[in-house]
Short mmCIF file of C-alpha atoms in Angstrom, two decimals:
data_model
loop_
_atom_site.label_atom_id
_atom_site.label_comp_id
_atom_site.label_asym_id
_atom_site.label_seq_id
_atom_site.Cartn_x
_atom_site.Cartn_y
_atom_site.Cartn_z
CA UNK A 1 0.38 47.70 46.94
CA UNK A 2 3.22 48.02 44.47
CA UNK A 3 4.48 44.63 45.53
CA UNK A 4 1.08 43.03 45.00
CA UNK A 5 0.74 44.59 41.54
CA UNK A 6 4.22 43.30 40.54
CA UNK A 7 3.35 39.79 41.66
CA UNK A 8 0.14 39.76 39.61
CA UNK A 9 1.94 41.10 36.57
CA UNK A 10 4.75 38.53 36.79
CA UNK A 11 2.25 35.67 37.24
CA UNK A 12 0.28 36.79 34.20
CA UNK A 13 3.28 36.56 31.82
CA UNK A 14 3.71 32.76 32.01
CA UNK A 15 -0.03 32.38 31.72
CA UNK A 16 -0.05 34.50 28.59
CA UNK A 17 2.89 32.59 27.14
CA UNK A 18 1.21 29.26 27.91
CA UNK A 19 -1.99 30.47 26.29
CA UNK A 20 -0.07 31.61 23.22
CA UNK A 21 1.66 28.21 23.05
CA UNK A 22 -1.66 26.36 23.19
CA UNK A 23 -3.13 28.70 20.59
CA UNK A 24 -0.12 28.22 18.29
CA UNK A 25 -0.31 24.43 18.67
CA UNK A 26 -4.03 24.48 17.91
CA UNK A 27 -3.38 26.69 14.88
CA UNK A 28 -0.82 24.21 13.55
CA UNK A 29 -3.29 21.37 13.94
CA UNK A 30 -5.92 23.45 12.15
CA UNK A 31 -3.51 24.20 9.29
CA UNK A 32 -2.80 20.49 8.93
CA UNK A 33 -6.52 19.86 8.75
CA UNK A 34 -6.79 22.51 6.05
CA UNK A 35 -4.06 20.91 3.94
CA UNK A 36 -4.62 19.59 0.43
CA UNK A 37 -3.57 16.09 1.49
CA UNK A 38 -6.08 16.12 4.36
CA UNK A 39 -8.93 17.07 2.00
CA UNK A 40 -7.77 14.57 -0.64
CA UNK A 41 -7.73 11.85 2.01
CA UNK A 42 -11.21 12.89 3.14
CA UNK A 43 -12.40 12.80 -0.46
CA UNK A 44 -10.99 9.28 -0.91
CA UNK A 45 -12.82 8.14 2.22
CA UNK A 46 -16.09 9.52 0.85
CA UNK A 47 -15.30 7.97 -2.54
CA UNK A 48 -14.82 4.52 -1.00
CA UNK A 49 -18.04 4.91 1.01
CA UNK A 50 -19.88 5.96 -2.15
CA UNK A 51 -18.87 2.68 -3.74
CA UNK A 52 -20.42 0.76 -0.84
CA UNK A 53 -17.21 0.01 1.02
CA UNK A 54 -17.10 0.08 4.80
CA UNK A 55 -14.06 1.09 6.88
CA UNK A 56 -13.37 -1.54 9.55
CA UNK A 57 -10.59 -2.25 12.02
CA UNK A 58 -10.20 -5.87 13.06
CA UNK A 59 -8.33 -6.91 16.20
CA UNK A 60 -6.66 -10.17 15.20
CA UNK A 61 -7.09 -13.04 17.62
CA UNK A 62 -3.82 -14.28 19.08
CA UNK A 63 -2.48 -17.69 18.12
CA UNK A 64 0.41 -19.86 19.27
CA UNK A 65 0.44 -18.33 22.75
CA UNK A 66 1.63 -14.92 21.53
CA UNK A 67 0.63 -11.80 23.46
CA UNK A 68 1.23 -9.41 20.55
CA UNK A 69 -1.62 -7.04 19.76
CA UNK A 70 -2.28 -6.57 16.05
CA UNK A 71 -5.13 -4.66 14.44
CA UNK A 72 -5.66 -4.46 10.71
CA UNK A 73 -7.70 -1.78 8.97
CA UNK A 74 -9.61 -3.06 5.97
CA UNK A 75 -12.25 -1.76 3.56
CA UNK A 76 -15.01 -4.34 3.13
CA UNK A 77 -18.29 -4.40 1.18
CA UNK A 78 -21.35 -3.07 3.00
CA UNK A 79 -22.94 -6.35 2.04
CA UNK A 80 -21.07 -9.38 0.77
CA UNK A 81 -22.88 -10.76 -2.27
CA UNK A 82 -22.44 -14.48 -2.88
CA UNK A 83 -23.15 -13.97 -6.59
CA UNK A 84 -19.92 -11.98 -6.94
CA UNK A 85 -16.34 -13.31 -6.78
CA UNK A 86 -14.25 -11.96 -3.89
CA UNK A 87 -11.01 -10.06 -4.53
CA UNK A 88 -8.38 -8.81 -2.07
CA UNK A 89 -6.31 -5.78 -3.20
CA UNK A 90 -2.91 -5.49 -1.48
CA UNK A 91 -1.04 -2.20 -1.83
CA UNK A 92 2.69 -1.53 -2.06
CA UNK A 93 5.19 0.60 -0.15
CA UNK A 94 4.25 3.97 -1.60
CA UNK A 95 1.12 4.60 0.48
CA UNK A 96 -1.95 3.05 2.02
CA UNK A 97 -4.97 1.26 0.53
CA UNK A 98 -6.98 4.39 -0.32
CA UNK A 99 -4.21 6.24 -2.13
CA UNK A 100 -3.01 3.27 -4.18
CA UNK A 101 -6.28 1.63 -5.22
CA UNK A 102 -8.69 4.54 -5.69
CA UNK A 103 -8.66 4.18 -9.51
CA UNK A 104 -9.66 0.52 -9.19
CA UNK A 105 -12.45 0.81 -6.60
CA UNK A 106 -15.19 2.14 -8.92
CA UNK A 107 -14.84 -0.28 -11.86
CA UNK A 108 -13.93 -3.38 -9.83
CA UNK A 109 -16.57 -2.96 -7.11
CA UNK A 110 -19.29 -3.44 -9.74
CA UNK A 111 -18.05 -6.96 -10.49
CA UNK A 112 -16.42 -8.14 -7.27
CA UNK A 113 -16.68 -8.13 -3.50
CA UNK A 114 -13.63 -5.99 -2.71
CA UNK A 115 -11.56 -6.35 0.46
CA UNK A 116 -8.80 -3.73 0.63
CA UNK A 117 -6.53 -3.86 3.70
CA UNK A 118 -3.86 -1.50 4.94
CA UNK A 119 -0.75 -3.63 5.43
CA UNK A 120 0.61 -3.69 8.97
CA UNK A 121 2.42 -0.41 9.81
CA UNK A 122 0.64 1.37 6.94
CA UNK A 123 -2.47 3.52 7.19
CA UNK A 124 -4.43 2.58 10.28
CA UNK A 125 -3.03 -0.94 10.77
CA UNK A 126 -0.92 -1.47 13.91
CA UNK A 127 1.00 -4.21 15.71
CA UNK A 128 3.15 -4.63 18.80
CA UNK A 129 4.91 -7.57 17.12
CA UNK A 130 8.61 -7.35 16.29
CA UNK A 131 8.11 -9.57 13.21
CA UNK A 132 8.84 -7.69 9.98
CA UNK A 133 8.69 -10.58 7.53
CA UNK A 134 6.56 -10.87 4.40
CA UNK A 135 5.12 -14.03 5.94
CA UNK A 136 3.87 -12.00 8.92
CA UNK A 137 2.06 -9.57 6.62
CA UNK A 138 0.55 -12.49 4.68
CA UNK A 139 -0.58 -14.21 7.87
CA UNK A 140 -2.24 -11.02 9.15
CA UNK A 141 -4.33 -10.58 5.99
CA UNK A 142 -5.21 -14.30 5.92
CA UNK A 143 -6.29 -14.16 9.58
CA UNK A 144 -8.37 -11.03 8.95
CA UNK A 145 -10.16 -12.69 6.03
CA UNK A 146 -10.80 -15.77 8.17
CA UNK A 147 -12.24 -13.66 10.99
CA UNK A 148 -14.50 -12.00 8.43
CA UNK A 149 -15.75 -15.45 7.42
CA UNK A 150 -14.41 -15.34 3.84
CA UNK A 151 -13.29 -18.79 2.71
CA UNK A 152 -12.40 -18.24 -0.96
CA UNK A 153 -10.90 -15.22 -2.70
CA UNK A 154 -8.52 -14.07 -5.41
CA UNK A 155 -5.67 -11.67 -4.71
CA UNK A 156 -4.27 -8.66 -6.57
CA UNK A 157 -0.93 -7.45 -5.19
CA UNK A 158 1.33 -4.66 -6.42
CA UNK A 159 5.06 -4.32 -5.72
CA UNK A 160 5.58 -5.11 -1.99
CA UNK A 161 1.96 -6.22 -1.95
CA UNK A 162 2.88 -8.70 -4.68
CA UNK A 163 5.40 -10.34 -2.32
CA UNK A 164 2.69 -10.59 0.34
CA UNK A 165 0.17 -11.96 -2.18
CA UNK A 166 2.70 -14.58 -3.36
CA UNK A 167 3.19 -15.85 0.20
CA UNK A 168 -0.56 -16.10 0.66
CA UNK A 169 -1.01 -18.01 -2.59
CA UNK A 170 2.01 -20.30 -2.14
CA UNK A 171 1.62 -21.39 1.48
CA UNK A 172 -0.06 -19.12 4.05
CA UNK A 173 -3.56 -19.26 2.48
CA UNK A 174 -2.92 -21.64 -0.42
CA UNK A 175 -6.22 -23.51 -0.13
CA UNK A 176 -8.26 -20.32 0.03
CA UNK A 177 -6.70 -18.37 -2.86
CA UNK A 178 -8.42 -19.05 -6.19
CA UNK A 179 -6.50 -16.82 -8.64
CA UNK A 180 -3.57 -14.44 -8.44
CA UNK A 181 -2.74 -11.12 -10.10
CA UNK A 182 0.82 -9.87 -9.56
CA UNK A 183 1.66 -6.31 -10.59
CA UNK A 184 5.28 -5.14 -10.98
CA UNK A 185 6.62 -7.24 -8.12
CA UNK A 186 10.20 -8.50 -8.19
CA UNK A 187 9.30 -11.54 -6.14
CA UNK A 188 11.49 -13.83 -8.27
CA UNK A 189 14.61 -11.64 -7.97
CA UNK A 190 17.54 -13.50 -6.44
CA UNK A 191 19.46 -12.21 -3.41
CA UNK A 192 22.19 -11.01 -5.77
CA UNK A 193 19.70 -9.22 -8.02
CA UNK A 194 18.04 -7.43 -5.10
CA UNK A 195 21.46 -6.33 -3.90
CA UNK A 196 22.29 -5.08 -7.40
CA UNK A 197 19.06 -3.07 -7.58
CA UNK A 198 19.78 -1.45 -4.21
CA UNK A 199 23.40 -0.63 -5.07
CA UNK A 200 22.23 0.99 -8.32
CA UNK A 201 20.60 3.74 -6.25
CA UNK A 202 23.94 4.70 -4.70
CA UNK A 203 22.26 5.60 -1.39
CA UNK A 204 20.10 4.25 1.41
CA UNK A 205 16.87 3.26 -0.38
CA UNK A 206 14.87 3.82 2.82
CA UNK A 207 15.42 7.55 2.28
CA UNK A 208 13.49 7.21 -0.98
CA UNK A 209 10.82 4.66 -0.05
CA UNK A 210 10.25 6.17 3.40
CA UNK A 211 11.02 9.82 2.60
CA UNK A 212 11.44 12.53 5.21
CA UNK A 213 12.34 15.37 2.84
CA UNK A 214 10.55 16.82 -0.22
CA UNK A 215 13.49 16.11 -2.52
CA UNK A 216 13.40 12.42 -1.56
CA UNK A 217 9.67 12.12 -2.18
CA UNK A 218 10.19 13.82 -5.54
CA UNK A 219 12.78 11.14 -6.41
CA UNK A 220 10.29 8.43 -5.40
CA UNK A 221 7.54 9.83 -7.63
CA UNK A 222 9.92 10.16 -10.59
CA UNK A 223 11.22 6.64 -10.03
CA UNK A 224 7.78 5.02 -9.90
CA UNK A 225 6.04 6.92 -12.70
CA UNK A 226 6.93 6.98 -16.39
CA UNK A 227 5.37 10.44 -16.75
CA UNK A 228 5.44 12.06 -13.30
CA UNK A 229 3.70 15.36 -12.58
CA UNK A 230 5.71 18.31 -13.85
CA UNK A 231 4.82 20.51 -10.87
CA UNK A 232 5.61 19.06 -7.45
CA UNK A 233 6.05 22.01 -5.05
CA UNK A 234 7.87 21.48 -1.76
CA UNK A 235 4.90 22.61 0.36
CA UNK A 236 2.72 19.85 -1.08
CA UNK A 237 5.43 17.19 -0.72
CA UNK A 238 6.08 18.23 2.90
CA UNK A 239 2.35 18.03 3.53
CA UNK A 240 2.19 14.52 2.08
CA UNK A 241 5.21 13.36 4.10
CA UNK A 242 3.66 14.63 7.33
CA UNK A 243 0.37 12.92 6.54
CA UNK A 244 1.60 9.60 5.15
CA UNK A 245 5.23 8.87 5.99
CA UNK A 246 6.06 10.07 9.50
CA UNK A 247 3.73 7.78 11.44
CA UNK A 248 5.28 4.30 11.91
CA UNK A 249 8.27 5.21 9.74
CA UNK A 250 10.71 3.26 11.93
CA UNK A 251 8.66 0.08 11.48
CA UNK A 252 8.42 0.58 7.71
CA UNK A 253 12.17 1.01 7.40
CA UNK A 254 12.53 -2.31 9.25
CA UNK A 255 10.03 -3.92 6.85
CA UNK A 256 12.04 -2.64 3.90
CA UNK A 257 15.34 -3.97 5.25
CA UNK A 258 13.79 -7.37 5.87
CA UNK A 259 12.37 -7.40 2.32
CA UNK A 260 15.69 -6.46 0.74
CA UNK A 261 17.50 -9.12 2.77
CA UNK A 262 15.09 -12.05 2.46
CA UNK A 263 12.57 -11.21 -0.28
CA UNK A 264 9.41 -13.28 0.06
CA UNK A 265 11.16 -15.27 2.80
CA UNK A 266 10.78 -18.66 1.14
CA UNK A 267 13.64 -20.34 -0.71
CA UNK A 268 13.45 -21.86 -3.22
CA UNK A 269 10.50 -19.85 -4.44
CA UNK A 270 7.61 -22.27 -5.02
CA UNK A 271 5.59 -22.38 -8.23
CA UNK A 272 2.04 -21.17 -7.61
CA UNK A 273 -0.74 -23.69 -8.12
CA UNK A 274 -3.23 -20.94 -9.00
CA UNK A 275 -3.64 -19.40 -12.43
CA UNK A 276 -1.70 -16.14 -12.32
CA UNK A 277 -1.87 -12.94 -14.34
CA UNK A 278 1.31 -10.84 -14.37
CA UNK A 279 0.98 -7.13 -15.21
CA UNK A 280 4.06 -4.96 -15.76
CA UNK A 281 4.87 -1.52 -17.10
CA UNK A 282 7.42 -1.54 -19.89
CA UNK A 283 9.04 1.56 -18.37
CA UNK A 284 9.35 0.22 -14.81
CA UNK A 285 12.44 1.75 -13.14
CA UNK A 286 12.00 -0.06 -9.81
CA UNK A 287 11.72 -3.67 -10.96
CA UNK A 288 12.93 -3.84 -14.60
CA UNK A 289 10.73 -5.64 -17.08
CA UNK A 290 13.11 -8.61 -17.45
CA UNK A 291 11.92 -9.68 -13.99
CA UNK A 292 8.40 -10.00 -15.43
CA UNK A 293 9.60 -12.50 -18.03
CA UNK A 294 11.60 -14.33 -15.37
CA UNK A 295 8.50 -14.66 -13.19
CA UNK A 296 6.45 -15.95 -16.11
CA UNK A 297 9.08 -18.58 -16.90
CA UNK A 298 9.12 -19.61 -13.24
CA UNK A 299 5.32 -19.99 -13.06
CA UNK A 300 5.02 -21.77 -16.39
CA UNK A 301 1.87 -22.57 -18.36
CA UNK A 302 -0.56 -21.49 -15.62
CA UNK A 303 0.59 -17.88 -15.95
CA UNK A 304 0.01 -15.08 -18.45
CA UNK A 305 2.09 -11.92 -18.85
CA UNK A 306 0.72 -8.60 -20.07
CA UNK A 307 3.19 -5.76 -20.66
CA UNK A 308 1.52 -2.33 -20.51
CA UNK A 309 3.14 0.28 -22.73
CA UNK A 310 4.16 3.73 -21.51
CA UNK A 311 3.68 2.76 -17.86
CA UNK A 312 6.14 2.73 -15.00
CA UNK A 313 6.06 0.97 -11.64
CA UNK A 314 2.81 2.67 -10.56
CA UNK A 315 0.92 1.31 -13.56
CA UNK A 316 -2.41 1.08 -11.68
CA UNK A 317 -2.23 4.89 -11.39
CA UNK A 318 -0.77 5.69 -14.81
CA UNK A 319 -2.85 3.21 -16.84
CA UNK A 320 -5.90 2.43 -14.67
CA UNK A 321 -8.28 1.60 -17.54
CA UNK A 322 -5.95 -1.02 -18.99
CA UNK A 323 -5.12 -2.49 -15.59
CA UNK A 324 -8.79 -2.66 -14.60
CA UNK A 325 -9.76 -4.30 -17.88
CA UNK A 326 -7.08 -6.99 -17.53
CA UNK A 327 -8.09 -7.71 -13.93
CA UNK A 328 -11.81 -7.86 -14.75
CA UNK A 329 -11.33 -10.21 -17.70
CA UNK A 330 -8.92 -12.49 -15.87
CA UNK A 331 -10.93 -12.79 -12.65
CA UNK A 332 -14.30 -13.08 -14.37
CA UNK A 333 -15.95 -16.44 -13.54
CA UNK A 334 -16.92 -16.69 -17.24
CA UNK A 335 -13.31 -16.71 -18.44
CA UNK A 336 -11.91 -19.98 -19.70
CA UNK A 337 -8.68 -21.34 -18.22
CA UNK A 338 -5.35 -20.79 -19.98
#
């Protein structure tokens, strides 16, 4: 009898510990769901839906005999209106489509058919491919637009997204791209200049652009914004890192290294045939403003440069009204050519 009681008691201890482990794990998942970042992300989803955008994931058809599986998440209009011009918004390294373009969605969706993808290895976009080039990213967006049946569109690309946009406009989707808007993208920087910009940091830049610690994310925010938030508590930064930087981090670090080594991946850099608007913050600490003037000189008479005062690298966040106005005027079908 004593023996039987002891056996039952000893068997119950692991069961209790297992139950406690499951309960603790479930509690952690619940806490993540109750985080500010989770609710902000949910709000942004509702915000995009409110502006008649639909969340879609497109499995890209394979080409050239490849067996790689690539799916791209993209926000598309509920209904594509032929009376409106079509615009593709391509985000940069600092986040996904929702977090980088939320200040543009409301104003621009009234005038344009918006298509807003998550770049591969960002947000909900995935690939089994080992290709980390800018050309690969450009090809994926071009293929997604083709599968959606969109033949003509303009592109707005910021920072890393500007490199991707440039490849689409210069060769990958040259015949389909009507106009280009490049925001704070050092696409014309030489190999030596990119190396100089990296060495200026005095550390591995992947620690900043793909942060794992609150202090590194704080550096990123201060580097990209002219007037960053004064209060950035560690608990919020940790929350954001868990939500937005841990998933697919290895692949993003590989993307970054490829970008720093080869830039847009096309040398010499071709001159775009499309009319191009260049937008730059005069306080950009990622790609200094002299690169804006260099890009304008490279593109020549079919380009226009607008310098936005008191704005850093994330000018679409810091100065959304000015950015939106420039984009709307430039991409309007009523606007006369340069």
